[in-house]
Coordinates of C-alpha atoms in Angstrom, one line a residue:
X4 CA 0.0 0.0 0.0
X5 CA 2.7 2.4 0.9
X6 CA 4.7 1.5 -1.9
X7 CA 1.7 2.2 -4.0
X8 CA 1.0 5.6 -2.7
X9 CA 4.4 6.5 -3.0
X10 CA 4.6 6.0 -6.6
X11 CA 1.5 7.5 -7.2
X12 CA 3.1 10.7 -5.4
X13 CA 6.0 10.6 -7.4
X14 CA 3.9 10.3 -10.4
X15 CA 2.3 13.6 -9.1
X16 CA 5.1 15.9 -8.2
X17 CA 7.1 14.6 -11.5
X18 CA 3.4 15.9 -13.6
X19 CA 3.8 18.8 -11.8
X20 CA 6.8 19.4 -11.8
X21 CA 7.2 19.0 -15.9
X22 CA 4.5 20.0 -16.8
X23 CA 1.9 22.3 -15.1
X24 CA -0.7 21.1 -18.0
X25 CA -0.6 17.6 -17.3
X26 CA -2.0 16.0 -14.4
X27 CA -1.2 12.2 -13.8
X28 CA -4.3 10.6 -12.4
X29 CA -5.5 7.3 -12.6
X30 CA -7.7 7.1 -15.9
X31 CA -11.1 5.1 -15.7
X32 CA -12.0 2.6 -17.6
X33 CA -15.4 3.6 -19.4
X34 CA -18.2 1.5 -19.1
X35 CA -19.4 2.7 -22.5
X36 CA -16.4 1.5 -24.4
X37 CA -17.1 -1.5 -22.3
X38 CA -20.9 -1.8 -23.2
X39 CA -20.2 -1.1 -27.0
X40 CA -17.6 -3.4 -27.9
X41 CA -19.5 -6.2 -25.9
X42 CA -22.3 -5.3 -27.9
X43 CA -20.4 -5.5 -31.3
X44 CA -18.3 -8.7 -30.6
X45 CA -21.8 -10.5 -29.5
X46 CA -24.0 -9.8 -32.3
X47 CA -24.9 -11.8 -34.7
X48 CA -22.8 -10.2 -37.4
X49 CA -19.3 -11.9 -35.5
X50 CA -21.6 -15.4 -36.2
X51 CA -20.3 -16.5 -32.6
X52 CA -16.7 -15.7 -34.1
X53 CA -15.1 -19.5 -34.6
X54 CA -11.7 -19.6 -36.0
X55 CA -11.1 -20.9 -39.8
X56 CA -14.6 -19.1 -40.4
X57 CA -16.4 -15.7 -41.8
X58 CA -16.6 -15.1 -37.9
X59 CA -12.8 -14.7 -37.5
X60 CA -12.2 -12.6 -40.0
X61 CA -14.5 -9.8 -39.2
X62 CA -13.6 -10.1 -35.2
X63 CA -9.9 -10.2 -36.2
X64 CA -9.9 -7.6 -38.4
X65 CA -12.6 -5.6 -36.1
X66 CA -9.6 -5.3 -33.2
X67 CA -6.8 -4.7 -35.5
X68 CA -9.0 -1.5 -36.6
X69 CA -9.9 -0.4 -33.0
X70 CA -6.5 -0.9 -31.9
X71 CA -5.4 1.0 -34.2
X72 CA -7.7 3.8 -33.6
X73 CA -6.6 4.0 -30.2
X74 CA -2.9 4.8 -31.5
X75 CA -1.4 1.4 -30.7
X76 CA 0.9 0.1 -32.8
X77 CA 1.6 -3.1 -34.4
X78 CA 2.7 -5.8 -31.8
X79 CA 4.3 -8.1 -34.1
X80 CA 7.2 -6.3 -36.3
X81 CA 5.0 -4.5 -38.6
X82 CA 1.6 -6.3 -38.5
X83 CA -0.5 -6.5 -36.0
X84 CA -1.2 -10.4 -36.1
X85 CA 0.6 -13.6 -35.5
X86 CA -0.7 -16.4 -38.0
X87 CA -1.4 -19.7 -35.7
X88 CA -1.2 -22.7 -37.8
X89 CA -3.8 -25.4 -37.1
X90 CA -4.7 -28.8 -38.0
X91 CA -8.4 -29.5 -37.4
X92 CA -8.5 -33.5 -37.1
X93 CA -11.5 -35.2 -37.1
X94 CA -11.3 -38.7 -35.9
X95 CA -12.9 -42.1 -36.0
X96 CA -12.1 -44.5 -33.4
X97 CA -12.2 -48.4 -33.9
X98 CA -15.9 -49.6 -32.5
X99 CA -13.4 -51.7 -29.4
X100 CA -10.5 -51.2 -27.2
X101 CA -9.3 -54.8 -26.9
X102 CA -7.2 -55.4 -23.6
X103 CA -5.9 -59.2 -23.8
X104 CA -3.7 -61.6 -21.8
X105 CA -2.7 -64.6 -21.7
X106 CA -6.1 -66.0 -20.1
X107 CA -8.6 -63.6 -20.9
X108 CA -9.8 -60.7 -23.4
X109 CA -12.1 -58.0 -22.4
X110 CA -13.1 -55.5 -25.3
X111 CA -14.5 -52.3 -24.2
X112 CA -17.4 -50.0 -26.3
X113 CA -16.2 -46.7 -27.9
X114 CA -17.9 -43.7 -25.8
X115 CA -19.4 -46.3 -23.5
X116 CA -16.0 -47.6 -22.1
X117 CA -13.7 -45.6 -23.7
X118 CA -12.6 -42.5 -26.2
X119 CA -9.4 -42.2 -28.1
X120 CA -8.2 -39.0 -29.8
X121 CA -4.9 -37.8 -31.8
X122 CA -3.2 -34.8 -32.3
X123 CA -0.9 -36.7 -35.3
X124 CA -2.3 -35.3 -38.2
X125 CA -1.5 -38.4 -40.5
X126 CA -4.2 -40.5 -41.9
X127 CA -4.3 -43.5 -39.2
X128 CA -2.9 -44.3 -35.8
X129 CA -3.3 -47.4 -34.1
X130 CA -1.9 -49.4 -30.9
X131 CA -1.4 -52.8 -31.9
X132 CA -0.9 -55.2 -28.5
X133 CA 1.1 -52.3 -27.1
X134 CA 2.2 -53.6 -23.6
X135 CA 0.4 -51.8 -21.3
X136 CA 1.9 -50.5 -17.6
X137 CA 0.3 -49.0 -14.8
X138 CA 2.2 -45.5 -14.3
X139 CA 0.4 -43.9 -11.1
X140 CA 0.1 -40.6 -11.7
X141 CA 1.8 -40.4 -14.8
X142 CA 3.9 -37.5 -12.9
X143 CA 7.6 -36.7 -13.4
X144 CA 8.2 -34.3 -10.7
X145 CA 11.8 -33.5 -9.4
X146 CA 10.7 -30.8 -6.9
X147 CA 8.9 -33.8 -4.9
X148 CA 11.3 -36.4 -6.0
X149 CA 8.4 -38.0 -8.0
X150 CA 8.7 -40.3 -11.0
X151 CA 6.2 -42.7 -12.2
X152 CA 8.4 -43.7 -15.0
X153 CA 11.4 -44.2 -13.7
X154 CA 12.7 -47.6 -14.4
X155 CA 11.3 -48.7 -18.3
X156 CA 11.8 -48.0 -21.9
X157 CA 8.6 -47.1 -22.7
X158 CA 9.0 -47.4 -26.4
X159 CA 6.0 -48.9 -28.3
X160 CA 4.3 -49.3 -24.4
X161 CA 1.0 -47.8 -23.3
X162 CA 0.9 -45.9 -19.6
X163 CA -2.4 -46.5 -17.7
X164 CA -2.4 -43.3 -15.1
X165 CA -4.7 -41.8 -12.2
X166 CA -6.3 -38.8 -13.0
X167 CA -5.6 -35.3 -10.4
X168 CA -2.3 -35.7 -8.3
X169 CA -1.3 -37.7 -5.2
X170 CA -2.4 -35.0 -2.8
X171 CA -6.0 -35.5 -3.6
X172 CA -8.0 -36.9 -1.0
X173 CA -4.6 -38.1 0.4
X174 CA -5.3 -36.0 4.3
X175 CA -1.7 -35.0 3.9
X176 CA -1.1 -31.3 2.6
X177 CA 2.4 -31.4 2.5
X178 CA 2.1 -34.5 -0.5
X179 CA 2.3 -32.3 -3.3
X180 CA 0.1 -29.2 -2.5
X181 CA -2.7 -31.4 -0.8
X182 CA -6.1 -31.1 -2.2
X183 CA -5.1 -28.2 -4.8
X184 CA -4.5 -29.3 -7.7
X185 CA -1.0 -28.8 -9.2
X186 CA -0.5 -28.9 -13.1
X187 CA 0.7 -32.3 -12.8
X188 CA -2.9 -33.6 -12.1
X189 CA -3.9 -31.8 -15.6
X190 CA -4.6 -34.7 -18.2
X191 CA -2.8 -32.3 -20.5
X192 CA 0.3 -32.8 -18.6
X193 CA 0.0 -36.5 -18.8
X194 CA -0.2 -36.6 -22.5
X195 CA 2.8 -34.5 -22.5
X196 CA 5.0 -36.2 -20.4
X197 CA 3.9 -39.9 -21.7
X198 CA 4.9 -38.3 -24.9
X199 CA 8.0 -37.3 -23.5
X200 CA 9.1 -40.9 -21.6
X201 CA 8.5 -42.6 -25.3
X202 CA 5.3 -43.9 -24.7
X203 CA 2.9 -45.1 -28.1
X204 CA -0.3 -44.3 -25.9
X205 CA -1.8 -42.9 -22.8
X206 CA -4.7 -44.3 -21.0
X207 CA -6.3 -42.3 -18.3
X208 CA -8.5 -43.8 -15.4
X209 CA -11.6 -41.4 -15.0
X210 CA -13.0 -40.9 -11.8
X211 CA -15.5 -38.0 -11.4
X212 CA -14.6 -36.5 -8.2
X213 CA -10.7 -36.0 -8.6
X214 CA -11.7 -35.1 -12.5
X215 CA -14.6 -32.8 -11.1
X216 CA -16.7 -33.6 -14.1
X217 CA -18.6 -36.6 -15.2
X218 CA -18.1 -39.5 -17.9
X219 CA -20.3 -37.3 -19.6
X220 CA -18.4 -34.8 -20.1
X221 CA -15.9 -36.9 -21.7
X222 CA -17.9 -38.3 -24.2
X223 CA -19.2 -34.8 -25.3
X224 CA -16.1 -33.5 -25.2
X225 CA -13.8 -36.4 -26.8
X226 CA -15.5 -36.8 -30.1
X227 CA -15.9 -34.9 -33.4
X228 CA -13.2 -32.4 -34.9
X229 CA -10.5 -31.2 -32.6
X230 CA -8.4 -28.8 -33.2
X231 CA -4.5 -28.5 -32.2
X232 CA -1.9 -26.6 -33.3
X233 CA 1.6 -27.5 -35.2
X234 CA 4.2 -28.1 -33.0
X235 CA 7.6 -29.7 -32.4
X236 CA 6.5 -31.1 -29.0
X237 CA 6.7 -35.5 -28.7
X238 CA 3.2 -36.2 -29.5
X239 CA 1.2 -39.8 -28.5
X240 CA 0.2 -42.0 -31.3
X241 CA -3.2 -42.0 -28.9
X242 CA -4.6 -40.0 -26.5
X243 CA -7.7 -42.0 -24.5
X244 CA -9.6 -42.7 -21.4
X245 CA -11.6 -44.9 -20.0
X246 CA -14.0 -45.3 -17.6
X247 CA -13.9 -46.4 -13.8
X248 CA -15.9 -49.4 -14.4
X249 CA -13.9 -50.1 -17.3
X250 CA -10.6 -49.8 -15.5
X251 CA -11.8 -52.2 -12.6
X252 CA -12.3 -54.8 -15.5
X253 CA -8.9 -54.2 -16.6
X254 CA -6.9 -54.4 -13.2
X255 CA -8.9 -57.3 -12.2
X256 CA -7.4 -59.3 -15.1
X257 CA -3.9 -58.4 -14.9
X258 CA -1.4 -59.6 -12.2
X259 CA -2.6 -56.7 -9.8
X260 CA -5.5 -58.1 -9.2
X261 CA -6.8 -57.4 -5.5
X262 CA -4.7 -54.4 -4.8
X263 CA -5.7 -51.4 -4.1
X264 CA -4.0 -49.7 -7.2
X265 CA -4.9 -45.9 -6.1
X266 CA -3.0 -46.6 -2.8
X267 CA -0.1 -47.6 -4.4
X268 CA 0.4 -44.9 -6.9
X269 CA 0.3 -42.6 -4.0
X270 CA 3.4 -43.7 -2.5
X271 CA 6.8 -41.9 -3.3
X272 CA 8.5 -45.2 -4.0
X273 CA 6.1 -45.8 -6.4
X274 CA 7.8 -47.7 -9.7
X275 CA 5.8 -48.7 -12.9
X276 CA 4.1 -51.7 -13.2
X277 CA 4.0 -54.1 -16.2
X278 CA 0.0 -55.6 -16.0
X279 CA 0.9 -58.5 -18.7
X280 CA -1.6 -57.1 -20.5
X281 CA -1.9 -55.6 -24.2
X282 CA -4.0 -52.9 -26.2
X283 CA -5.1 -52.8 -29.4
X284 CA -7.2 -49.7 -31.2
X285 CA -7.2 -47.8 -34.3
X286 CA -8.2 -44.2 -35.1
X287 CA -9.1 -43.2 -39.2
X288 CA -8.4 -39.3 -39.3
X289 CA -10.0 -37.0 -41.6
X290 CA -7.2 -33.9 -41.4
X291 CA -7.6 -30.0 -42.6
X292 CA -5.2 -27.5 -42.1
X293 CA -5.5 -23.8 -42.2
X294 CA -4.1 -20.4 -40.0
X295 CA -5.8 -18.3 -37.8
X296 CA -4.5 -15.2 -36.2
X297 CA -3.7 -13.9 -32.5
X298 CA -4.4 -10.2 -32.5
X299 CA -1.3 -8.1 -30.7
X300 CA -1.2 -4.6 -30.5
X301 CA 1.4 -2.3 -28.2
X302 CA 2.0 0.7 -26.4
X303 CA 5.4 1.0 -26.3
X304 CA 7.2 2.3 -23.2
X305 CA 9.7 5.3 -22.4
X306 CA 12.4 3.9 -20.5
X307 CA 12.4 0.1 -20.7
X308 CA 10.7 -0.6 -24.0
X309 CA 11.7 -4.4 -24.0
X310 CA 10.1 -5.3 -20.5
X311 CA 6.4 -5.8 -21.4
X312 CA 3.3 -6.5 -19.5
X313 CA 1.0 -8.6 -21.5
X314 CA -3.2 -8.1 -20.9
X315 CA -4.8 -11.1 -22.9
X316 CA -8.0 -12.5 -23.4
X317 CA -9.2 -15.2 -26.1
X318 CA -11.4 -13.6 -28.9
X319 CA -13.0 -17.1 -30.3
X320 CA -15.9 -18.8 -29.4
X321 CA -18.2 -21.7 -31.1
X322 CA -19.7 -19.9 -34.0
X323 CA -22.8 -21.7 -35.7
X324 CA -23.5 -24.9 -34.3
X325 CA -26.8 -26.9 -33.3
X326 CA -30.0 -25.1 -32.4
X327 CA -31.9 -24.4 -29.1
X328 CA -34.6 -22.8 -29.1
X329 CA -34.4 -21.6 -32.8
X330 CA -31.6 -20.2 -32.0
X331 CA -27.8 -21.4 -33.8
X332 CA -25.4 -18.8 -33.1
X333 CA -23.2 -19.3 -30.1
X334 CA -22.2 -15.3 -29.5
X335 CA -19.8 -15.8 -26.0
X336 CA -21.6 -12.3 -24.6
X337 CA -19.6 -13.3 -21.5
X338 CA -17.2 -15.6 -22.9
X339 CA -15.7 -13.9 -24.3
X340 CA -16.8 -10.7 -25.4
X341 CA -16.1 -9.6 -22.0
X342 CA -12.9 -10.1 -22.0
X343 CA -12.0 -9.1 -25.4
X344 CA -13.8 -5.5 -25.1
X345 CA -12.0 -5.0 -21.9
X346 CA -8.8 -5.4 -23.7
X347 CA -9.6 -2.5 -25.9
X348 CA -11.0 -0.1 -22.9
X349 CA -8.3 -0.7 -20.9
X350 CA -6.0 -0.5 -23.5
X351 CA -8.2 3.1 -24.0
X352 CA -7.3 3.8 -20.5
X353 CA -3.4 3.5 -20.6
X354 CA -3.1 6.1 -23.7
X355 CA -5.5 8.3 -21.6
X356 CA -2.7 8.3 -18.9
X357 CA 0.7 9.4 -19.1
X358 CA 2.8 7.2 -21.1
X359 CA 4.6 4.4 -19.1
X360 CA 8.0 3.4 -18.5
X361 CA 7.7 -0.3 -19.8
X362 CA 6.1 -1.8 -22.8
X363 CA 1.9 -2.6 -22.5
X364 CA 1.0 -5.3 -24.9
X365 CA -2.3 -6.6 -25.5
X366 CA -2.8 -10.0 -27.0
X367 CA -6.5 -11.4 -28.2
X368 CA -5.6 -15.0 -28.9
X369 CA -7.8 -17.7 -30.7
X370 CA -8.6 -20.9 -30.7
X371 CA -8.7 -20.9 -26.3
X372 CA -12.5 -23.0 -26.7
X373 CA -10.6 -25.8 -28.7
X374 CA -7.4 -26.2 -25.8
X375 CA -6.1 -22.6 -25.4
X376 CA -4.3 -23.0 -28.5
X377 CA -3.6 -19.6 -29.6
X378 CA -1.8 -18.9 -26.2
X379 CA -0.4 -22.1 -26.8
X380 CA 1.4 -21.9 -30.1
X381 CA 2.4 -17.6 -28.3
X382 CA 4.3 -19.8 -25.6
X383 CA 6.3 -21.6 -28.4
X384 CA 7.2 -18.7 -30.6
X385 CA 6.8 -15.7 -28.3
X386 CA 7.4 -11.9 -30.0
X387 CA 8.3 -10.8 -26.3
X388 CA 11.3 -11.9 -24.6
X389 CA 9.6 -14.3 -21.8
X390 CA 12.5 -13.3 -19.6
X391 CA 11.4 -10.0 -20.3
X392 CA 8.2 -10.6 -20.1
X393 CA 7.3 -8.5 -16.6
X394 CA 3.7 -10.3 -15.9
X395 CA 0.4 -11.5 -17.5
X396 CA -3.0 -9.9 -16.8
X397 CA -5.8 -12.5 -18.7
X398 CA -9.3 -11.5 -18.5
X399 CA -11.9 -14.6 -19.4
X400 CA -16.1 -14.4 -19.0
X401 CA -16.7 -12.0 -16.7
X402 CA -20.3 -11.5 -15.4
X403 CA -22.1 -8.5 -14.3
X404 CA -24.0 -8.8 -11.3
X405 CA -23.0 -5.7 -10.2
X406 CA -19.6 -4.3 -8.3
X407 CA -18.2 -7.0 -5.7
X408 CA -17.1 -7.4 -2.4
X409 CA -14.7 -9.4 -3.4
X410 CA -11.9 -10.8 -5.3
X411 CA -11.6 -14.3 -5.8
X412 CA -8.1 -15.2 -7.4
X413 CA -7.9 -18.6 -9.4
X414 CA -4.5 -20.2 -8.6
X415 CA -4.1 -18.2 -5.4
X416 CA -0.2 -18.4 -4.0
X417 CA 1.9 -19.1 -6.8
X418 CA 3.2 -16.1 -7.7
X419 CA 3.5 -12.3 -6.1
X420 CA 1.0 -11.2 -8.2
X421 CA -1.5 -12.1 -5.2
X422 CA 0.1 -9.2 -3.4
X423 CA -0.5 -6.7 -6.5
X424 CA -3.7 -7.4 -6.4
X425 CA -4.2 -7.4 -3.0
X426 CA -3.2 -4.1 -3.4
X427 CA -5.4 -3.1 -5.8
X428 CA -8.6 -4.2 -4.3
X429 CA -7.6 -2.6 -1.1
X430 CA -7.8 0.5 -3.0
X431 CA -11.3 -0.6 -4.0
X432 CA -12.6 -1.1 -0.6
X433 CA -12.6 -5.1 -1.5
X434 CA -10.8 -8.5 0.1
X435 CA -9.1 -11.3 -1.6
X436 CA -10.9 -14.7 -2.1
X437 CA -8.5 -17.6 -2.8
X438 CA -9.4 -20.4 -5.4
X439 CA -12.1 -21.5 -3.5
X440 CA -12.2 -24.5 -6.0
X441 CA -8.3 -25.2 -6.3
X442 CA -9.0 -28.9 -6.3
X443 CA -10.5 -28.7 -9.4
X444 CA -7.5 -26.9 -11.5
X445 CA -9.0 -23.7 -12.8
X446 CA -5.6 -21.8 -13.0
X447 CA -4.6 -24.6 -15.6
X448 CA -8.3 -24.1 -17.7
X449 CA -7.8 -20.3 -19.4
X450 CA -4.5 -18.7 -21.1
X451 CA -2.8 -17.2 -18.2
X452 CA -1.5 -20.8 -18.1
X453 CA 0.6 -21.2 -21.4
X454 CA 2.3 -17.6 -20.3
X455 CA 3.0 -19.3 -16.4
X456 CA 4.2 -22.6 -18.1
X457 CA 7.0 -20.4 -19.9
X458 CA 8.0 -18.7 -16.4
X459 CA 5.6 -15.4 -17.1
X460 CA 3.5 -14.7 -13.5
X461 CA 0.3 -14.6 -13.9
X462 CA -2.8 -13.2 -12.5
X463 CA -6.7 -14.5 -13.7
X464 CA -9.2 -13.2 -11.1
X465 CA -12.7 -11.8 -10.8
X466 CA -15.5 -10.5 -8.3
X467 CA -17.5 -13.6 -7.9
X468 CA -18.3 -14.2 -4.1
X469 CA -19.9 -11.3 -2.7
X470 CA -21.4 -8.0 -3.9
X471 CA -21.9 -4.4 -2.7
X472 CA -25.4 -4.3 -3.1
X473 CA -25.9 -8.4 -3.6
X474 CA -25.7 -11.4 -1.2
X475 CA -23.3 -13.9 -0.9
X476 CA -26.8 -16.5 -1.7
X477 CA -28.0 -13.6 -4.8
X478 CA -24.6 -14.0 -6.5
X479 CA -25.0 -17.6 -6.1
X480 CA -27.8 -17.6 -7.8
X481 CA -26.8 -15.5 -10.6
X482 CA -23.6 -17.6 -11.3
X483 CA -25.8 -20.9 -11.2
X484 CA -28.2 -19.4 -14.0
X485 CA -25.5 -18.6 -16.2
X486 CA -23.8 -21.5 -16.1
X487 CA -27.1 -23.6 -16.1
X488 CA -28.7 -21.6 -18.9
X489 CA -26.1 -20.0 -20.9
X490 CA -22.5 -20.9 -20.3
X491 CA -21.6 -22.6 -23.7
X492 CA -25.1 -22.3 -25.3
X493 CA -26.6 -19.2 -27.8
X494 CA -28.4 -17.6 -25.0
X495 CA -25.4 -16.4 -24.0
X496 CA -26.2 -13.1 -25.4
X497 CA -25.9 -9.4 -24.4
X498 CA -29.1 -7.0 -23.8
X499 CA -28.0 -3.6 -23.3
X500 CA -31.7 -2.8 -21.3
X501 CA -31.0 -5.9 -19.3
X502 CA -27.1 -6.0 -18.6
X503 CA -25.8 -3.3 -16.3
X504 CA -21.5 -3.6 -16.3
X505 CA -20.5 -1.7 -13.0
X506 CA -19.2 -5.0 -12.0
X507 CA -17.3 -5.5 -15.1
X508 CA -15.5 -1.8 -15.1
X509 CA -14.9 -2.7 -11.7
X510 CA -12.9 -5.9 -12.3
X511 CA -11.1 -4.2 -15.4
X512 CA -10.3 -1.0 -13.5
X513 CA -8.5 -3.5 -11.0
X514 CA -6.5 -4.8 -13.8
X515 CA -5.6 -1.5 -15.0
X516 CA -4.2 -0.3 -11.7
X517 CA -2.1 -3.5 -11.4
X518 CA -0.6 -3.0 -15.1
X519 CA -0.2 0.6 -14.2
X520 CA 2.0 0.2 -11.4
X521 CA 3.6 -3.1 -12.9
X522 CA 4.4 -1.0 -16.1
X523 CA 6.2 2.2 -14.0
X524 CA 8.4 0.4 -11.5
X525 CA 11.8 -2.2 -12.5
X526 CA 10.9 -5.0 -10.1
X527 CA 9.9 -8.0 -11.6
X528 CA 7.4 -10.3 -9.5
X529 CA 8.4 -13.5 -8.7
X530 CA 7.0 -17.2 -8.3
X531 CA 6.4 -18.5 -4.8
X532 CA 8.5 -21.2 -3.6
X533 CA 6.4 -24.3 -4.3
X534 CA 5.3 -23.4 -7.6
X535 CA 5.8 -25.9 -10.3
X536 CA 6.5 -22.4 -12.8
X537 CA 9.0 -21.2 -10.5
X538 CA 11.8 -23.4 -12.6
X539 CA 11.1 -22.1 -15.6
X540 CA 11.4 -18.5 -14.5
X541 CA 14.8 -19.0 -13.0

């Protein structure tokens, strides 16, 4: 706080002191620009705005134009776009998983049992009697002296792994980070890392309440065209999972039969186990490839113009897809229209202020509904200097129920970011709520987390507990509604007579005071001990 009111003294008497014309308050972000970009990005004409589609091009080239009206500049050399290369893969498992042994064969119905997905984009994959071996966690972790791999050449093989972490559940909060997730209870990560021991295929138990969502969700969410992005990362010929049920079947025939396999995995001495079993399935892809676009734009600092703060939020949503209520067109009001008009009004904000000491960029990615892709493919080939890189400010679906209480910080304590915006909503007259949900890994669900994974702290946080004029049970209620009735679904719309945004500028003024006073100071914030980003950083 001090430190804060010191700088903004400083800022004063330097106005001042320059220049008797200029005085350097703290701008506000306008609830208009808010209301009218909101307005534009949701309507109809951005046809729910789906990469590789008409929807793209017009919200691309809508932000490159208001960017540009604002005075920003081009954030990538001359253009204001980084092209994102994508393959859109759409799949066709085999009808059966076959698991077989030397005395028995069980074969396992696709969505029923099982799904299988690739990111290869060649025209078949298949795992044909690939050895399969039960790998725990499927975590390589030196920080805990964890390795589930340790031990076997996993070349042609196929890892069986736990979804979540060992400190799930375990009563122990000093194994791993207890019940908060880490990123090594992601199923990303377990693709990954299978992909980098060697491994042909991944298989990953399901099991609702460490997964926090259904069987359900994975058949919904596990089927039709995917889309991924090019990279030079290992890949798995197969990505699957399979259900509890299914799983039981499986470790009842192999030589672990009768243990109590969850137990196991959770012990530090854990070492791989070959189940004397094999898998066979085959996926038929159908591939198309084509480029979308991130949208960058920067404000360029006065002192230190290569250290850069980076605001993002993803600009894509599901475009035209299947009707309810007579209604087709997905338009992401909240998600994320939201976020991607309060890009432009705080980017508004900073060239109403005096110019800044370090760099501002603002980044719109795509593709963040198909697997945060467009933040992805930014973490492999980033225009900023990572090192460089000062912090990340990403703003995803925020609601309006009015200005709140509180702020409620997904992926509380990793990173000193906590204490700048602890500082900020002090200012507001507003307390910090940690993840109240850590178990269930929202930090590692929007793009923040492809800028923490290469070192960059990150903050994602919103007013979402408790309002000013609203209960703790009233904001309850409107949270359940949205995502009940119109998270994900074309009733996710914006009414200008029915949508009041005080909560909205509220949230995005936050951000704007923590970029401001990031953006005029030389310290850089750092990752907590603890945090799995931390290495990458140092």
């Amino acid at each position: 706080m001090r430190h804060y009111l010191k700088f903004l003294a400083v800022l004063l008497f330097a106005s001042c002191g320059n220049d008797q014309k200029n005085t350097a308050t703290v701008a506000e972000v306008d609830t208009g620009t808010i209301a009218k970009h909101i307005e534009r990005l949701a309507s109809d004409e951005f046809l729910g705005r789906k990469p590789f589609t008409e929807g793209e091009t017009k919200t691309v080239n809508y932000l490159k134009d208001e960017f540009k009206k604002l005075g920003l500049l081009p954030g990538n050399g001359d253009s204001y776009f980084q092209d994102v290369p994508m393959v859109e893969i759409t799949g066709s498992p085999s009808e059966k998983m076959v698991i077989s042994g030397s005395s028995k064969t069980i074969e396992l119905d696709y969505l029923k049992d099982f799904v299988a997905t690739t990111n290869k984009a060649v025209p078949e994959v298949s795992l044909k009697n690939s050895e399969l071996v039960f790998a725990g966690y499927g975590i390589v972790a030196p920080e805990y002296g964890w390795n589930d791999y340790e031990g076997i050449d996993w070349k042609g093989k196929t890892a069986v792994v736990l979804i979540n972490d060992p400190g799930f559940k375990s009563g122990d909060s000093t194994l791993f980070k207890g019940n908060e997730m880490t990123y090594y209870g992601r199923w990303t990560y377990k693709y990954e890392e299978a992909a980098r021991q060697g491994a042909a295929g991944l298989i990953i138990v399901h099991d609702t309440e460490p997964a926090s969502y259904g069987w359900n969700v994975i058949e919904s969410g596990w089927t039709g065209a995917r889309l991924t992005i090019a990279s030079d990362q290992p890949l798995l010929d197969v990505e699957s999972w399979m259900s509890g049920e299914s799983a039981k079947k499986m470790f009842d025939a192999s030589n672990m039969m009768g243990q109590d396999f969850k137990a196991l995995a959770r012990n530090k001495d854990f070492k791989p186990v070959p189940l004397d079993l094999n898998v066979s399935v085959s996926i038929k892809n159908e591939i198309k490839k084509d480029v979308s676009k991130n949208v960058i734009a920067l404000i360029p600092g006065t002192e230190r113009k290569d250290e850069v703060i980076i605001y993002s939020a993803h600009w894509d949503h599901f475009g035209i897809g299947k009707a309810i209520n007579g209604d087709s067109i997905y338009n992401g009001a909240v998600d994320n229209a939201s976020g991607t008009a309060g890009l432009l009004a705080i980017a508004e904000a900073f060239k109403k202020s005096n110019p800044t000491k370090r760099s501002i960029a603002f980044i719109a990615v795509t593709g963040e509904e198909q697997g945060l892709l467009g933040s992805a493919y930014y973490a492999e080939n980033p225009i900023f200097d990572p090192q460089k890189t000062v912090a990340n400010i990403n703003i995803d679906a925020l609601e309006s129920p009015g200005k709140m209480k509180d702020l409620t910080i997904t992926g509380y304590g990793q990173s000193e970011m906590d204490e700048y915006a602890k500082e900020a909503a002090l200012e507001q007259g507003r307390y910090i709520v940690p993840d109240p949900d850590a178990e269930k890994g929202y930090f590692y669900r929007s793009d923040h987390f492809n800028f923490a994974k290469i070192g960059i702290p990150a903050l994602y946080a919103s007013g979402s507990y408790e309002g000013f004029d609203k209960s703790i049970e009233e904001i309850k209620a409107i949270k359940d509604d949205y995502l009940t009735n119109r998270y994900h679904q074309p009733s996710d719309e914006y009414d200008p007579k029915k949508t009041e945004l005080s909560g909205v500028q509220f949230d995005l003024q936050l951000f704007f005071n923590v970029g401001l006073k990031l953006a005029n100071e030389d310290y850089f914030p750092k990752w907590y001990d603890g945090s799995e980003f931390k290495a990458a950083r140092e």
